[in-house]
CSV table of N, CA, C and O in Angstrom, one decimal:
chain,number,residue,atom,x,y,z
A,1,LEU,N,85.6,81.6,121.9
A,1,LEU,CA,85.4,81.9,120.5
A,1,LEU,C,85.3,80.7,119.6
A,1,LEU,O,85.4,80.8,118.4
A,2,THR,N,85.1,79.5,120.3
A,2,THR,CA,85.0,78.3,119.4
A,2,THR,C,83.7,78.3,118.6
A,2,THR,O,82.7,79.0,119.0
A,3,ASP,N,83.7,77.6,117.5
A,3,ASP,CA,82.5,77.5,116.7
A,3,ASP,C,81.3,77.0,117.5
A,3,ASP,O,80.2,77.4,117.2
A,4,GLU,N,81.6,76.1,118.4
A,4,GLU,CA,80.5,75.5,119.2
A,4,GLU,C,79.9,76.3,120.3
A,4,GLU,O,78.9,76.0,120.9
A,5,ALA,N,80.6,77.4,120.7
A,5,ALA,CA,80.2,78.2,121.9
A,5,ALA,C,78.9,78.9,121.8
A,5,ALA,O,78.3,79.1,122.8
A,6,GLY,N,78.4,79.2,120.6
A,6,GLY,CA,77.1,79.9,120.5
A,6,GLY,C,77.2,81.4,121.0
A,6,GLY,O,76.2,81.9,121.4
A,7,THR,N,78.4,82.0,121.0
A,7,THR,CA,78.5,83.3,121.5
A,7,THR,C,77.8,84.3,120.6
A,7,THR,O,78.0,84.2,119.4
A,8,PRO,N,77.0,85.2,121.2
A,8,PRO,CA,76.3,86.1,120.3
A,8,PRO,C,77.2,87.0,119.5
A,8,PRO,O,78.3,87.3,120.0
A,9,ASP,N,76.9,87.3,118.3
A,9,ASP,CA,77.8,88.1,117.4
A,9,ASP,C,78.3,89.4,118.0
A,9,ASP,O,79.5,89.6,117.9
A,10,PRO,N,77.5,90.2,118.7
A,10,PRO,CA,78.1,91.4,119.3
A,10,PRO,C,79.2,91.1,120.3
A,10,PRO,O,80.2,91.8,120.4
A,11,TYR,N,79.0,90.1,121.1
A,11,TYR,CA,79.9,89.7,122.1
A,11,TYR,C,81.2,89.2,121.4
A,11,TYR,O,82.3,89.5,121.8
A,12,ARG,N,81.0,88.3,120.5
A,12,ARG,CA,82.2,87.7,119.7
A,12,ARG,C,83.0,88.8,119.1
A,12,ARG,O,84.2,88.8,119.2
A,13,HIS,N,82.3,89.8,118.4
A,13,HIS,CA,83.1,90.9,117.8
A,13,HIS,C,83.8,91.7,118.8
A,13,HIS,O,85.0,92.2,118.5
A,14,ALA,N,83.2,92.0,120.0
A,14,ALA,CA,83.9,92.8,121.0
A,14,ALA,C,85.2,92.1,121.5
A,14,ALA,O,86.2,92.7,121.7
A,15,LEU,N,85.1,90.8,121.6
A,15,LEU,CA,86.2,90.0,122.1
A,15,LEU,C,87.3,90.0,121.0
A,15,LEU,O,88.5,90.1,121.3
A,16,GLN,N,86.9,89.8,119.7
A,16,GLN,CA,87.9,89.7,118.7
A,16,GLN,C,88.5,91.1,118.4
A,16,GLN,O,89.7,91.1,118.0
A,17,ASP,N,87.8,92.2,118.6
A,17,ASP,CA,88.4,93.5,118.4
A,17,ASP,C,89.6,93.7,119.3
A,17,ASP,O,90.6,94.3,118.9
A,18,GLY,N,89.5,93.3,120.5
A,18,GLY,CA,90.6,93.4,121.5
A,18,GLY,C,91.0,94.8,121.9
A,18,GLY,O,92.0,95.0,122.6
A,19,GLY,N,90.1,95.8,121.6
A,19,GLY,CA,90.4,97.1,122.0
A,19,GLY,C,89.9,97.6,123.3
A,19,GLY,O,90.2,98.8,123.7
A,20,ARG,N,89.2,96.8,124.0
A,20,ARG,CA,88.6,97.2,125.3
A,20,ARG,C,89.4,96.7,126.4
A,20,ARG,O,89.8,95.5,126.4
A,21,PRO,N,89.7,97.5,127.5
A,21,PRO,CA,90.3,97.0,128.7
A,21,PRO,C,89.3,96.2,129.5
A,21,PRO,O,88.1,96.3,129.3
A,22,THR,N,89.7,95.4,130.4
A,22,THR,CA,88.8,94.7,131.3
A,22,THR,C,88.7,95.5,132.6
A,22,THR,O,89.7,96.2,133.0
A,23,VAL,N,87.6,95.3,133.3
A,23,VAL,CA,87.4,96.0,134.5
A,23,VAL,C,86.6,95.1,135.5
A,23,VAL,O,85.9,94.2,135.0
A,24,LEU,N,86.7,95.3,136.7
A,24,LEU,CA,85.9,94.6,137.7
A,24,LEU,C,84.6,95.4,137.9
A,24,LEU,O,84.7,96.7,138.0
A,25,THR,N,83.5,94.8,137.8
A,25,THR,CA,82.2,95.5,137.8
A,25,THR,C,81.1,94.7,138.5
A,25,THR,O,81.2,93.5,138.6
A,26,ARG,N,80.2,95.5,139.1
A,26,ARG,CA,79.0,94.9,139.6
A,26,ARG,C,77.7,95.4,138.9
A,26,ARG,O,76.6,95.1,139.2
A,27,ALA,N,78.0,96.1,137.8
A,27,ALA,CA,76.9,96.8,137.1
A,27,ALA,C,75.9,95.9,136.5
A,27,ALA,O,74.7,96.3,136.4
A,28,TYR,N,76.2,94.8,136.0
A,28,TYR,CA,75.2,93.9,135.4
A,28,TYR,C,74.5,92.9,136.3
A,28,TYR,O,73.3,92.7,136.1
A,29,SER,N,75.2,92.3,137.2
A,29,SER,CA,74.6,91.3,138.0
A,29,SER,C,74.5,91.6,139.5
A,29,SER,O,73.8,91.0,140.2
A,30,GLY,N,75.2,92.6,140.0
A,30,GLY,CA,75.3,92.9,141.4
A,30,GLY,C,76.4,92.1,142.1
A,30,GLY,O,76.8,92.4,143.2
A,31,ARG,N,77.0,91.2,141.4
A,31,ARG,CA,78.2,90.4,141.9
A,31,ARG,C,79.4,90.9,141.1
A,31,ARG,O,79.4,91.3,139.9
A,32,THR,N,80.6,90.9,141.8
A,32,THR,CA,81.8,91.4,141.2
A,32,THR,C,82.3,90.4,140.1
A,32,THR,O,82.4,89.2,140.5
A,33,ALA,N,82.5,90.8,138.9
A,33,ALA,CA,83.0,90.0,137.9
A,33,ALA,C,83.9,90.8,136.9
A,33,ALA,O,83.7,92.0,136.9
A,34,ARG,N,84.8,90.2,136.2
A,34,ARG,CA,85.7,90.9,135.3
A,34,ARG,C,85.1,90.8,133.9
A,34,ARG,O,84.7,89.7,133.4
A,35,GLY,N,85.0,91.9,133.2
A,35,GLY,CA,84.5,91.9,131.9
A,35,GLY,C,85.1,93.1,131.1
A,35,GLY,O,85.8,93.9,131.6
A,36,LEU,N,84.7,93.1,129.8
A,36,LEU,CA,85.2,94.3,129.0
A,36,LEU,C,84.4,95.5,129.4
A,36,LEU,O,83.3,95.5,129.8
A,37,ARG,N,85.2,96.6,129.4
A,37,ARG,CA,84.6,97.9,129.7
A,37,ARG,C,83.5,98.3,128.7
A,37,ARG,O,83.7,98.1,127.5
A,38,THR,N,82.3,98.7,129.2
A,38,THR,CA,81.2,99.2,128.4
A,38,THR,C,80.7,100.5,129.0
A,38,THR,O,81.2,100.9,130.1
A,39,SER,N,79.8,101.1,128.3
A,39,SER,CA,79.2,102.4,128.9
A,39,SER,C,78.5,102.1,130.2
A,39,SER,O,78.5,102.9,131.1
A,40,LEU,N,77.9,100.9,130.3
A,40,LEU,CA,77.2,100.5,131.6
A,40,LEU,C,78.2,100.3,132.7
A,40,LEU,O,77.9,100.7,133.8
A,41,THR,N,79.4,99.7,132.5
A,41,THR,CA,80.3,99.4,133.6
A,41,THR,C,80.8,100.7,134.1
A,41,THR,O,81.1,100.8,135.3
A,42,GLY,N,80.9,101.7,133.3
A,42,GLY,CA,81.3,103.0,133.8
A,42,GLY,C,80.2,103.9,134.3
A,42,GLY,O,80.4,104.9,135.0
A,43,GLY,N,79.0,103.6,134.0
A,43,GLY,CA,77.8,104.4,134.3
A,43,GLY,C,77.0,104.0,135.5
A,43,GLY,O,76.2,104.8,136.0
A,44,VAL,N,77.2,102.8,136.0
A,44,VAL,CA,76.4,102.4,137.2
A,44,VAL,C,77.3,102.5,138.4
A,44,VAL,O,78.3,101.7,138.5
A,45,HIS,N,77.0,103.4,139.3
A,45,HIS,CA,77.9,103.7,140.4
A,45,HIS,C,77.4,103.0,141.7
A,45,HIS,O,78.2,102.8,142.6
A,46,SER,N,76.1,102.7,141.8
A,46,SER,CA,75.6,102.1,143.0
A,46,SER,C,74.6,100.9,142.6
A,46,SER,O,73.4,101.0,142.8
A,47,PRO,N,75.2,99.8,142.1
A,47,PRO,CA,74.4,98.7,141.7
A,47,PRO,C,73.7,98.1,142.9
A,47,PRO,O,74.2,98.1,144.0
A,48,LEU,N,72.5,97.5,142.6
A,48,LEU,CA,71.8,96.8,143.7
A,48,LEU,C,72.5,95.5,143.9
A,48,LEU,O,73.3,95.0,143.1
A,49,PRO,N,72.3,94.8,145.0
A,49,PRO,CA,72.9,93.5,145.3
A,49,PRO,C,72.3,92.4,144.4
A,49,PRO,O,71.2,92.6,143.9
A,50,PHE,N,73.1,91.4,144.1
A,50,PHE,CA,72.6,90.2,143.4
A,50,PHE,C,71.4,89.6,144.3
A,50,PHE,O,71.6,89.5,145.5
A,51,PRO,N,70.4,89.2,143.7
A,51,PRO,CA,70.0,89.0,142.3
A,51,PRO,C,69.2,90.2,141.7
A,51,PRO,O,68.8,90.1,140.6
A,52,TRP,N,69.0,91.2,142.5
A,52,TRP,CA,68.1,92.3,142.0
A,52,TRP,C,68.8,93.1,140.9
A,52,TRP,O,68.1,93.4,139.9
A,53,GLN,N,70.1,93.3,140.9
A,53,GLN,CA,70.7,94.0,139.8
A,53,GLN,C,70.6,93.2,138.5
A,53,GLN,O,70.4,93.7,137.4
A,54,ASN,N,70.8,91.9,138.7
A,54,ASN,CA,70.8,91.0,137.6
A,54,ASN,C,69.4,91.0,136.9
A,54,ASN,O,69.2,91.1,135.7
A,55,ALA,N,68.4,91.0,137.8
A,55,ALA,CA,67.0,91.1,137.3
A,55,ALA,C,66.7,92.4,136.6
A,55,ALA,O,66.0,92.5,135.6
A,56,LEU,N,67.2,93.5,137.2
A,56,LEU,CA,67.0,94.8,136.7
A,56,LEU,C,67.6,95.0,135.3
A,56,LEU,O,67.0,95.7,134.5
A,57,THR,N,68.8,94.4,135.1
A,57,THR,CA,69.4,94.6,133.8
A,57,THR,C,69.1,93.5,132.7
A,57,THR,O,69.5,93.6,131.6
A,58,ARG,N,68.3,92.5,133.1
A,58,ARG,CA,68.0,91.4,132.2
A,58,ARG,C,67.4,91.9,130.9
A,58,ARG,O,67.9,91.5,129.8
A,59,SER,N,66.4,92.7,130.9
A,59,SER,CA,65.7,93.1,129.7
A,59,SER,C,66.6,94.1,128.9
A,59,SER,O,66.6,94.0,127.6
A,60,LEU,N,67.5,94.8,129.6
A,60,LEU,CA,68.4,95.7,128.9
A,60,LEU,C,69.5,94.8,128.1
A,60,LEU,O,69.8,95.1,126.9
A,61,ARG,N,70.0,93.8,128.8
A,61,ARG,CA,70.9,92.9,128.1
A,61,ARG,C,70.3,92.2,126.9
A,61,ARG,O,70.9,92.0,125.9
A,62,ALA,N,69.0,91.8,127.1
A,62,ALA,CA,68.4,91.1,126.0
A,62,ALA,C,68.1,92.0,124.8
A,62,ALA,O,68.3,91.6,123.7
A,63,ALA,N,67.8,93.2,125.1
A,63,ALA,CA,67.6,94.2,124.0
A,63,ALA,C,68.9,94.5,123.3
A,63,ALA,O,68.9,94.7,122.1
A,64,GLY,N,70.0,94.6,124.1
A,64,GLY,CA,71.3,94.8,123.5
A,64,GLY,C,71.7,93.7,122.6
A,64,GLY,O,72.3,94.0,121.5
A,65,ALA,N,71.4,92.5,123.0
A,65,ALA,CA,71.8,91.3,122.2
A,65,ALA,C,71.0,91.4,120.9
A,65,ALA,O,71.5,91.1,119.8
A,66,GLN,N,69.7,91.7,121.0
A,66,GLN,CA,68.8,91.7,119.9
A,66,GLN,C,69.2,92.8,118.9
A,66,GLN,O,69.1,92.6,117.7
A,67,ALA,N,69.6,93.9,119.4
A,67,ALA,CA,70.0,95.1,118.6
A,67,ALA,C,71.4,95.1,118.1
A,67,ALA,O,71.8,95.9,117.4
A,68,GLY,N,72.2,94.1,118.6
A,68,GLY,CA,73.6,94.1,118.3
A,68,GLY,C,74.4,95.2,118.9
A,68,GLY,O,75.4,95.6,118.3
A,69,GLN,N,74.1,95.6,120.1
A,69,GLN,CA,74.8,96.7,120.8
A,69,GLN,C,75.6,96.1,122.0
A,69,GLN,O,75.1,95.9,123.1
A,70,PRO,N,76.9,95.9,121.8
A,70,PRO,CA,77.7,95.3,122.8
A,70,PRO,C,77.8,96.1,124.1
A,70,PRO,O,78.0,95.5,125.1
A,71,ASP,N,77.6,97.4,124.0
A,71,ASP,CA,77.7,98.2,125.2
A,71,ASP,C,76.6,97.9,126.3
A,71,ASP,O,76.7,98.3,127.4
A,72,LEU,N,75.6,97.2,125.8
A,72,LEU,CA,74.5,96.9,126.8
A,72,LEU,C,74.6,95.4,127.3
A,72,LEU,O,73.9,95.0,128.1
A,73,LEU,N,75.6,94.7,126.8
A,73,LEU,CA,75.8,93.3,127.1
A,73,LEU,C,76.8,93.2,128.3
A,73,LEU,O,77.7,94.0,128.4
A,74,SER,N,76.6,92.1,129.1
A,74,SER,CA,77.7,91.8,130.0
A,74,SER,C,78.7,91.0,129.3
A,74,SER,O,78.6,89.8,129.0
A,75,LEU,N,79.8,91.6,128.9
A,75,LEU,CA,80.9,91.0,128.1
A,75,LEU,C,82.0,90.5,129.0
A,75,LEU,O,83.1,91.0,129.1
A,76,TRP,N,81.6,89.4,129.7
A,76,TRP,CA,82.6,88.8,130.6
A,76,TRP,C,83.8,88.3,129.9
A,76,TRP,O,83.7,87.7,128.9
A,77,ALA,N,85.0,88.6,130.5
A,77,ALA,CA,86.2,88.3,129.9
A,77,ALA,C,87.3,88.4,130.9
A,77,ALA,O,87.3,89.3,131.7
A,78,GLY,N,88.3,87.5,130.9
A,78,GLY,CA,89.5,87.6,131.7
A,78,GLY,C,90.5,88.5,131.1
A,78,GLY,O,90.4,89.0,130.0
A,79,GLU,N,91.5,88.8,131.9
A,79,GLU,CA,92.6,89.7,131.4
A,79,GLU,C,93.3,89.2,130.2
A,79,GLU,O,93.8,90.0,129.4
A,80,GLY,N,93.3,87.9,129.9
A,80,GLY,CA,94.0,87.4,128.7
A,80,GLY,C,93.1,87.1,127.6
A,80,GLY,O,93.4,86.4,126.7
A,81,TYR,N,91.9,87.8,127.5
A,81,TYR,CA,90.9,87.5,126.5
A,81,TYR,C,91.5,87.7,125.1
A,81,TYR,O,91.0,87.1,124.1
A,82,ARG,N,92.5,88.6,124.9
A,82,ARG,CA,93.0,88.8,123.6
A,82,ARG,C,93.7,87.6,123.0
A,82,ARG,O,94.0,87.6,121.8
A,83,GLN,N,94.0,86.6,123.8
A,83,GLN,CA,94.6,85.4,123.4
A,83,GLN,C,93.6,84.4,122.9
A,83,GLN,O,94.0,83.3,122.5
A,84,ALA,N,92.3,84.7,123.0
A,84,ALA,CA,91.3,83.7,122.5
A,84,ALA,C,91.5,83.4,121.1
A,84,ALA,O,91.9,84.2,120.3
A,85,ARG,N,91.2,82.1,120.8
A,85,ARG,CA,91.3,81.6,119.4
A,85,ARG,C,90.0,81.3,118.8
A,85,ARG,O,89.1,80.9,119.5
A,86,THR,N,89.9,81.4,117.5
A,86,THR,CA,88.7,81.0,116.8
A,86,THR,C,88.9,79.6,116.2
A,86,THR,O,90.0,79.1,116.1
A,87,GLY,N,87.8,78.9,115.9
A,87,GLY,CA,87.9,77.6,115.3
A,87,GLY,C,87.1,76.6,116.1
A,87,GLY,O,86.4,77.0,117.0
A,88,SER,N,87.2,75.4,115.7
A,88,SER,CA,86.5,74.3,116.5
A,88,SER,C,87.2,74.1,117.8
A,88,SER,O,88.4,74.3,117.9
A,89,ALA,N,86.5,73.6,118.8
A,89,ALA,CA,87.1,73.3,120.1
A,89,ALA,C,88.1,72.2,119.9
A,89,ALA,O,89.2,72.3,120.5
A,90,ALA,N,87.8,71.2,119.0
A,90,ALA,CA,88.8,70.1,118.8
A,90,ALA,C,90.1,70.7,118.2
A,90,ALA,O,91.2,70.3,118.6
A,91,GLN,N,90.0,71.6,117.2
A,91,GLN,CA,91.2,72.1,116.6
A,91,GLN,C,92.0,73.0,117.6
A,91,GLN,O,93.2,72.9,117.6
A,92,ILE,N,91.3,73.8,118.4
A,92,ILE,CA,92.0,74.6,119.4
A,92,ILE,C,92.7,73.7,120.4
A,92,ILE,O,93.9,74.0,120.7
A,93,MET,N,92.1,72.7,120.9
A,93,MET,CA,92.7,71.8,121.8
A,93,MET,C,93.9,71.1,121.2
A,93,MET,O,94.9,70.9,121.8
A,94,ALA,N,93.8,70.7,119.9
A,94,ALA,CA,94.9,70.0,119.2
A,94,ALA,C,96.0,71.0,119.1
A,94,ALA,O,97.2,70.6,119.2
A,95,ASP,N,95.8,72.2,118.8
A,95,ASP,CA,96.8,73.2,118.7
A,95,ASP,C,97.5,73.5,120.0
A,95,ASP,O,98.7,73.8,120.0
A,96,LEU,N,96.8,73.3,121.1
A,96,LEU,CA,97.4,73.6,122.4
A,96,LEU,C,98.1,72.4,123.0
A,96,LEU,O,98.9,72.5,124.0
A,97,THR,N,97.8,71.2,122.5
A,97,THR,CA,98.4,70.0,123.0
A,97,THR,C,99.8,69.7,122.3
A,97,THR,O,99.8,69.7,121.1
A,98,PRO,N,100.8,69.6,123.1
A,98,PRO,CA,102.2,69.4,122.5
A,98,PRO,C,102.3,68.0,121.8
A,98,PRO,O,101.6,67.1,122.0
């Protein structure tokens, strides 16, 4: 969530909201990754292997980003995503350094 990250607004808002659990999914890329639960992570039951699933969902993800619909984005996040901080990378690093 650093100022420099260039995170799309719908992704940034979903991370800051903190209301979604994380899940392991292959729905977006065909490879297992941890991300925030979306309608797609629960709706794709037999994803294609990578790279075909990634190619299949590319235009969907792009349209979701354009329309500001986070449920169509691959919202990659670890289990501790609620601890993410906003601000400049330099400031966050300074805050973390004893």
